[in-house]
Coordinates of C-alpha atoms and ligand atoms in Angstrom, one line a residue:
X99 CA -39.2 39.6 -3.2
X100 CA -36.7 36.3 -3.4
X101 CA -38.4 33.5 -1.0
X102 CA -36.1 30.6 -0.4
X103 CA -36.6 26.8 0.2
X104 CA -33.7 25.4 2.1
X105 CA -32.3 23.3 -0.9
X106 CA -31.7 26.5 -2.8
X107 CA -30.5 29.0 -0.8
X108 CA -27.7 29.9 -2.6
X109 CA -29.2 30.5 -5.9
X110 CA -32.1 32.3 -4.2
X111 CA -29.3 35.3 -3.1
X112 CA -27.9 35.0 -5.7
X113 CA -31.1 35.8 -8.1
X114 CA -32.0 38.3 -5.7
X115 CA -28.8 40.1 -6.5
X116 CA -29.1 39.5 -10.0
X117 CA -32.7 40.9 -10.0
X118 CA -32.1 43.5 -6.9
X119 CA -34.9 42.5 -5.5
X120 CA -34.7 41.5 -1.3
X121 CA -34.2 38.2 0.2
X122 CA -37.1 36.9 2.4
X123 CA -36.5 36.4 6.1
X124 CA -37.6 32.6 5.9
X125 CA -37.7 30.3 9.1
X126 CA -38.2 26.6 8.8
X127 CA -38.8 24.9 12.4
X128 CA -40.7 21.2 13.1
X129 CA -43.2 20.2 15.3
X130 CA -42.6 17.9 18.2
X131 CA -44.4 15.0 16.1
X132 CA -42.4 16.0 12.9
X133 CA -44.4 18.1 11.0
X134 CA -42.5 20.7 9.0
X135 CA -43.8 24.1 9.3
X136 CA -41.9 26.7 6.9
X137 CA -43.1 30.5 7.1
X138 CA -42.2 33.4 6.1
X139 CA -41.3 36.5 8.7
X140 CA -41.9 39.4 6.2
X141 CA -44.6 41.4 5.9
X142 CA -45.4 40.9 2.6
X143 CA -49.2 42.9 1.7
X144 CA -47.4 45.1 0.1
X145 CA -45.2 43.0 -2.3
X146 CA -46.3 43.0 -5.7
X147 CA -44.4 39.1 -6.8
X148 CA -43.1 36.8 -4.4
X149 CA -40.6 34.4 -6.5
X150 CA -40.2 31.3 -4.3
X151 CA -36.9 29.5 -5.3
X152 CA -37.2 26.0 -4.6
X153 CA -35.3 22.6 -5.6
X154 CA -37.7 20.0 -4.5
X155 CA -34.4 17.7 -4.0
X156 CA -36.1 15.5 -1.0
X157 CA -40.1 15.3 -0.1
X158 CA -39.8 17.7 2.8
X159 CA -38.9 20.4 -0.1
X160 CA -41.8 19.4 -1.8
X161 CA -43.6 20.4 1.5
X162 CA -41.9 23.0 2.6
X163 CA -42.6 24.9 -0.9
X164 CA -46.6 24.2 -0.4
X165 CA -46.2 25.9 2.6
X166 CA -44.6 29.0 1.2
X167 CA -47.0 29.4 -1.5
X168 CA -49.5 29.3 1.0
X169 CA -47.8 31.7 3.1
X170 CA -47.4 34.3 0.4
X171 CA -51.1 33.8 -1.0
X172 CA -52.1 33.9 2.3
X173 CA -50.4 37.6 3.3
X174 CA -51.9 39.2 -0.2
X175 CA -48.6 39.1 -2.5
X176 CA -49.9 40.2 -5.9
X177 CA -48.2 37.2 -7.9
X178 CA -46.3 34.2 -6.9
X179 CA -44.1 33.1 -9.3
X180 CA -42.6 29.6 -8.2
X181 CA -39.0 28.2 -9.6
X182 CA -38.3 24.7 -9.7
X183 CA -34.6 24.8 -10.3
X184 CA -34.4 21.1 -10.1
X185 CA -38.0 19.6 -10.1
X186 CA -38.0 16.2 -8.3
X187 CA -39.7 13.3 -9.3
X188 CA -39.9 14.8 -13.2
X189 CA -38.3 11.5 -14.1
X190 CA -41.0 9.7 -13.7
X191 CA -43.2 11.4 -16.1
X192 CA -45.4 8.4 -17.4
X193 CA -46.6 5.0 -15.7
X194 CA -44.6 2.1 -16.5
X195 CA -47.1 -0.4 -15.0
X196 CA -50.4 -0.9 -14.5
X197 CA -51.3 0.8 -11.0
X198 CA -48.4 3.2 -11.1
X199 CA -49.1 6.9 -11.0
X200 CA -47.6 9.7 -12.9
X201 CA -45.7 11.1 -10.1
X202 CA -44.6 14.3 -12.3
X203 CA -47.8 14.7 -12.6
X204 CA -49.0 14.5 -9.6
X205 CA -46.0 16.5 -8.1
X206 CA -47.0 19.7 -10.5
X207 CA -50.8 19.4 -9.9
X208 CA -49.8 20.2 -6.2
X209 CA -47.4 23.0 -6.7
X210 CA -49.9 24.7 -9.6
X211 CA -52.7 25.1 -6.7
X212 CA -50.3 27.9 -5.4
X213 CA -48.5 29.7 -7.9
X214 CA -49.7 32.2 -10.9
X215 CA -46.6 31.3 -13.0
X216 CA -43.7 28.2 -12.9
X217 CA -40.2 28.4 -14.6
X218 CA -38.2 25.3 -14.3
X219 CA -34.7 24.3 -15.5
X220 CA -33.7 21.3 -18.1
X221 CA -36.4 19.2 -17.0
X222 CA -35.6 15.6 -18.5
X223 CA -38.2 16.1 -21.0
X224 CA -39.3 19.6 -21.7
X225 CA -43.0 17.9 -22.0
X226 CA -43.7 17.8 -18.4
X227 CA -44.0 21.2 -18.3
X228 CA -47.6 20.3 -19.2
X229 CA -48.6 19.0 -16.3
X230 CA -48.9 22.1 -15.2
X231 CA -51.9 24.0 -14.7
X232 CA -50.5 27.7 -15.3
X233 CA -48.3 29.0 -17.4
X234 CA -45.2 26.9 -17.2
X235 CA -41.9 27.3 -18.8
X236 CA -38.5 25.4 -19.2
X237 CA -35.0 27.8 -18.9
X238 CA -32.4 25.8 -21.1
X239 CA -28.5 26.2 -18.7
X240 CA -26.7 23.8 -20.9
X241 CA -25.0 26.4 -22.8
X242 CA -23.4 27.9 -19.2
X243 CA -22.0 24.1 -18.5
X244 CA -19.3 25.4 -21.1
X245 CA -18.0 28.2 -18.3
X246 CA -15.4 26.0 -16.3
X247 CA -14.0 24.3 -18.9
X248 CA -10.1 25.2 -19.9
X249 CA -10.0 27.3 -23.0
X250 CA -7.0 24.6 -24.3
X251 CA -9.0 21.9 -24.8
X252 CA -7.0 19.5 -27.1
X253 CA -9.0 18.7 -30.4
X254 CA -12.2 18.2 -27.9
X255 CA -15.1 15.5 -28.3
X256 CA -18.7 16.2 -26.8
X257 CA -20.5 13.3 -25.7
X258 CA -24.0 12.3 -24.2
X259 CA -24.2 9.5 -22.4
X260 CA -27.5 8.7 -24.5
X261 CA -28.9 10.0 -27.6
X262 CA -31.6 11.9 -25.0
X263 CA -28.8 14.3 -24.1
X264 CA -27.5 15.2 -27.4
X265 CA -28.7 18.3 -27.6
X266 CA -26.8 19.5 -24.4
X267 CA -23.3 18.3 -26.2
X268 CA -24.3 20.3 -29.0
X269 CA -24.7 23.4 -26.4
X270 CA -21.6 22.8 -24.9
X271 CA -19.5 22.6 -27.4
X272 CA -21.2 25.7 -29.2
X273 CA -20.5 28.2 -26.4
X274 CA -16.8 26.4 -26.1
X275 CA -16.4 27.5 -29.8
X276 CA -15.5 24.2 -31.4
X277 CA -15.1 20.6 -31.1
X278 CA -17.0 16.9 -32.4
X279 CA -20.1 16.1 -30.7
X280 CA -21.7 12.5 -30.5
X281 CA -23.5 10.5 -28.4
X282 CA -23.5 6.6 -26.9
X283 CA -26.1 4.3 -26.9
X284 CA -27.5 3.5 -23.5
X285 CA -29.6 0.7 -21.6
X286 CA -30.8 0.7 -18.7
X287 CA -30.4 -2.6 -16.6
X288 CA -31.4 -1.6 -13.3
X289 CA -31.8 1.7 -10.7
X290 CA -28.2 1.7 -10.9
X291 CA -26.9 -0.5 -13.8
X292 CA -26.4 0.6 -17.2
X293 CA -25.3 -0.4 -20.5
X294 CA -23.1 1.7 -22.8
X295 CA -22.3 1.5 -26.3
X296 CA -19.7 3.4 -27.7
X297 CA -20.4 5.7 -30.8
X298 CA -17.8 5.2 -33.3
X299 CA -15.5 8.5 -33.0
X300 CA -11.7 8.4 -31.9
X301 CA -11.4 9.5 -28.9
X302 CA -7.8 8.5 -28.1
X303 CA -5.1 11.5 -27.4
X304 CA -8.4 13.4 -27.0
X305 CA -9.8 15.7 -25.0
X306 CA -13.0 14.4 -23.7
X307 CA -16.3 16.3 -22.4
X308 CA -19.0 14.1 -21.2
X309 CA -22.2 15.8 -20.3
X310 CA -25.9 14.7 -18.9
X311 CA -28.6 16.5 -17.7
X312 CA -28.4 15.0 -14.6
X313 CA -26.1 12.6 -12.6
X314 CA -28.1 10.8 -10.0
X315 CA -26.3 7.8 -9.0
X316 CA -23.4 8.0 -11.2
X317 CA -24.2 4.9 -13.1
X318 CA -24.2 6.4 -16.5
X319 CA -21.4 8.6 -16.3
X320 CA -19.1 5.6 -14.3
X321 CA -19.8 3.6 -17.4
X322 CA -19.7 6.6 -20.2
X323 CA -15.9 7.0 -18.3
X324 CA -14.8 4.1 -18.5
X325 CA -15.2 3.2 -21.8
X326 CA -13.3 6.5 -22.7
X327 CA -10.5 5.2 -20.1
X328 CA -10.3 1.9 -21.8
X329 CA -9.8 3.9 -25.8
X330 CA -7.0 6.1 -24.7
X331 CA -9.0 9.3 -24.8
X332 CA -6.8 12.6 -22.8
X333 CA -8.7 14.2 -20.5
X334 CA -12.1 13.3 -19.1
X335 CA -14.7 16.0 -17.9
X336 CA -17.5 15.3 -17.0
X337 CA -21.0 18.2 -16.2
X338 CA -24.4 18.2 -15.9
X339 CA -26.6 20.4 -15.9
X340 CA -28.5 18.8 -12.4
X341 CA -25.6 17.1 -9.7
X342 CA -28.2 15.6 -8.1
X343 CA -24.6 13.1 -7.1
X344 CA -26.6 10.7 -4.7
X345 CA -24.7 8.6 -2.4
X346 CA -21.0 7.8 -3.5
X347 CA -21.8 9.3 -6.7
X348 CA -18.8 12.4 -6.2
X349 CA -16.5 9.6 -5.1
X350 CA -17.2 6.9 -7.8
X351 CA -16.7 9.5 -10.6
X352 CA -13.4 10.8 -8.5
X353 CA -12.2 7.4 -8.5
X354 CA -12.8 7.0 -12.2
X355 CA -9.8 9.4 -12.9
X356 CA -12.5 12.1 -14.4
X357 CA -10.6 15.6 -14.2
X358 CA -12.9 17.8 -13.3
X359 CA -16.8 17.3 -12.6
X360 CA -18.9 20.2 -12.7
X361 CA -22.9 20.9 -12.8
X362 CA -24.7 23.7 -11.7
X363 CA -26.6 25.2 -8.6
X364 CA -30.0 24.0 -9.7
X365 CA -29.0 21.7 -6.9
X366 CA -26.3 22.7 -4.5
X367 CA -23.6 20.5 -3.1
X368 CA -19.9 19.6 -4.7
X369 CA -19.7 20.4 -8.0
X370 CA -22.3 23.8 -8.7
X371 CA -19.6 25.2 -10.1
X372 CA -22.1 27.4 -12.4
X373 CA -24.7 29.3 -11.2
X374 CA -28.0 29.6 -13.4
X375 CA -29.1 32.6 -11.5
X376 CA -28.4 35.4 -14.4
X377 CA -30.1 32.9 -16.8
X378 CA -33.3 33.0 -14.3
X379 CA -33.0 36.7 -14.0
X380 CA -33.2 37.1 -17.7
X381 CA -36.4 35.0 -17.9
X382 CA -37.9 37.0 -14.4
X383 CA -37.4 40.1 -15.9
Ligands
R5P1355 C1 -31.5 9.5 -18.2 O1 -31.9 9.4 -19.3 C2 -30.9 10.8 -17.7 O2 -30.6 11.6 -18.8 C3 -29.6 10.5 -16.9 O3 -28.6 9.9 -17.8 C4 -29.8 9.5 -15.8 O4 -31.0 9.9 -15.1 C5 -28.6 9.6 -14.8 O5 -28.8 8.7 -13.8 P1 -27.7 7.9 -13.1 O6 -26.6 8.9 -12.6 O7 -28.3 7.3 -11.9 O8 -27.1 6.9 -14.0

């Protein structure tokens, strides 16, 4: 049985299609004080692997998937499996100061107390899937971010906003079929200010595809754009794996005269143009 947090919804029917398994009848209501309570209205003793689909996008996901691993442990389900299409707070995977935790860490301690097995998506560093207490594993959709993009792609580049991403240009531009793949130097100024350096290929009269694992603010990509913009290069793209697209993110990147912006529904909104669900099937089956 599929169970669904609210931020995934989508990708949880479509999984359940994909593994034609049902969909859980899922009600989430509050309390008069605030507190969340999220339950699930199927009987489930009988159900051999609940797979609770959740994108802990904001801290009442985080809650809300607690609850329905509770839930499930709670009505006997043989196995709970939990997916983490887009884990939250997996950024902050170490402490930068003294007194700081490690929230990734802390985060996955919580979510192993009620789960038999975790499978998570692109996680910015494949390491934090060792925070986990059982068996965790990372599913790799950067290959997939190659579905929307136009078969005539003129002479094409693949970038990474930093050399961290590389390895999702590389993806790209393998299941396109062709193309030059490099990567900018980054530096981070602040939450929202960064610093690129182009990489040396021409890009002008060029088809461009510039791709992340995620695009939070839209910093990186604004600046990764612009500096395209300003040497002449053809089209822009830009995907992600995670359009995470916080605030004015859709409309910064709009205004930057990108063509097309894409990402997929490890978190739903704009641009999940591409769904990871038959990639999650393969690795549930
Ligand atoms: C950082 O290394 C990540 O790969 C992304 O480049 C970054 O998190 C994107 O954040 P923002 O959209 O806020 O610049």
């Amino acid at each position: 049985m599929i169970v669904s947090g609210s931020s995934s919804q989508s990708l949880a029917a479509s999984l359940a299609a994909a593994l034609s398994e049902p969909l859980a009848d899922v009600s989430v209501s509050h309390f008069p004080d605030g507190e969340l309570l999220a339950a699930i209205e199927d009987g489930l003793a009988s159900v051999e692997r609940a797979v609770i689909v959740a994108a802990t996008v904001s801290s009442d996901d985080h809650l809300e998937l607690l609850q329905l691993q509770d839930a499930a442990r709670e009505a006997g389900v043989g196995e709970v499996v939990t997916v983490l299409p887009y884990m939250g707070y997996a950024r902050q995977d170490r402490a930068f100061e003294a007194g700081q935790p490690v929230s990734a860490r802390a985060v996955a301690r919580a979510v192993s107390t009620g789960t038999d097995r975790v499978l998570t998506v692109n996680p910015h560093e494949r390491a934090v899937c060792d925070f986990f207490d059982p068996p965790a594993t990372a599913v790799d959709a950067a290959p997939a971010l190659a579905e929307p993009l136009p078969a005539d792609l003129d002479d094409p580049v693949f970038l990474s906003p930093d050399a961290g991403a590389v390895d999702i240009a590389e993806a790209v531009r393998d299941a396109h079929g062709g193309g030059t793949v490099d990567y900018f130097e980054k530096t981070r100024r602040s939450g929202t200010e960064v610093e690129i350096a182009p990489s040396d290929v021409a890009v002008a009269d060029r088809d461009v595809v510039v791709v992340d694992d995620i695009i939070a603010t839209g910093g990186t990509m604004s600046e990764a754009v612009a500096v395209l913009e300003s040497r002449g290069a053809a089209r822009t793209f830009v995907g992600c794996v995670h359009p995470l697209l916080a605030g004015a993110a859709y409309t910064r990147l709009s205004r930057a005269g990108v063509e097309a912006i894409y990402g997929t529904d490890t978190i739903e909104g704009p641009a999940s143009a591409v769904s990871v669900a038959p990639i999650l099937a393969d690795a549930l089956e």
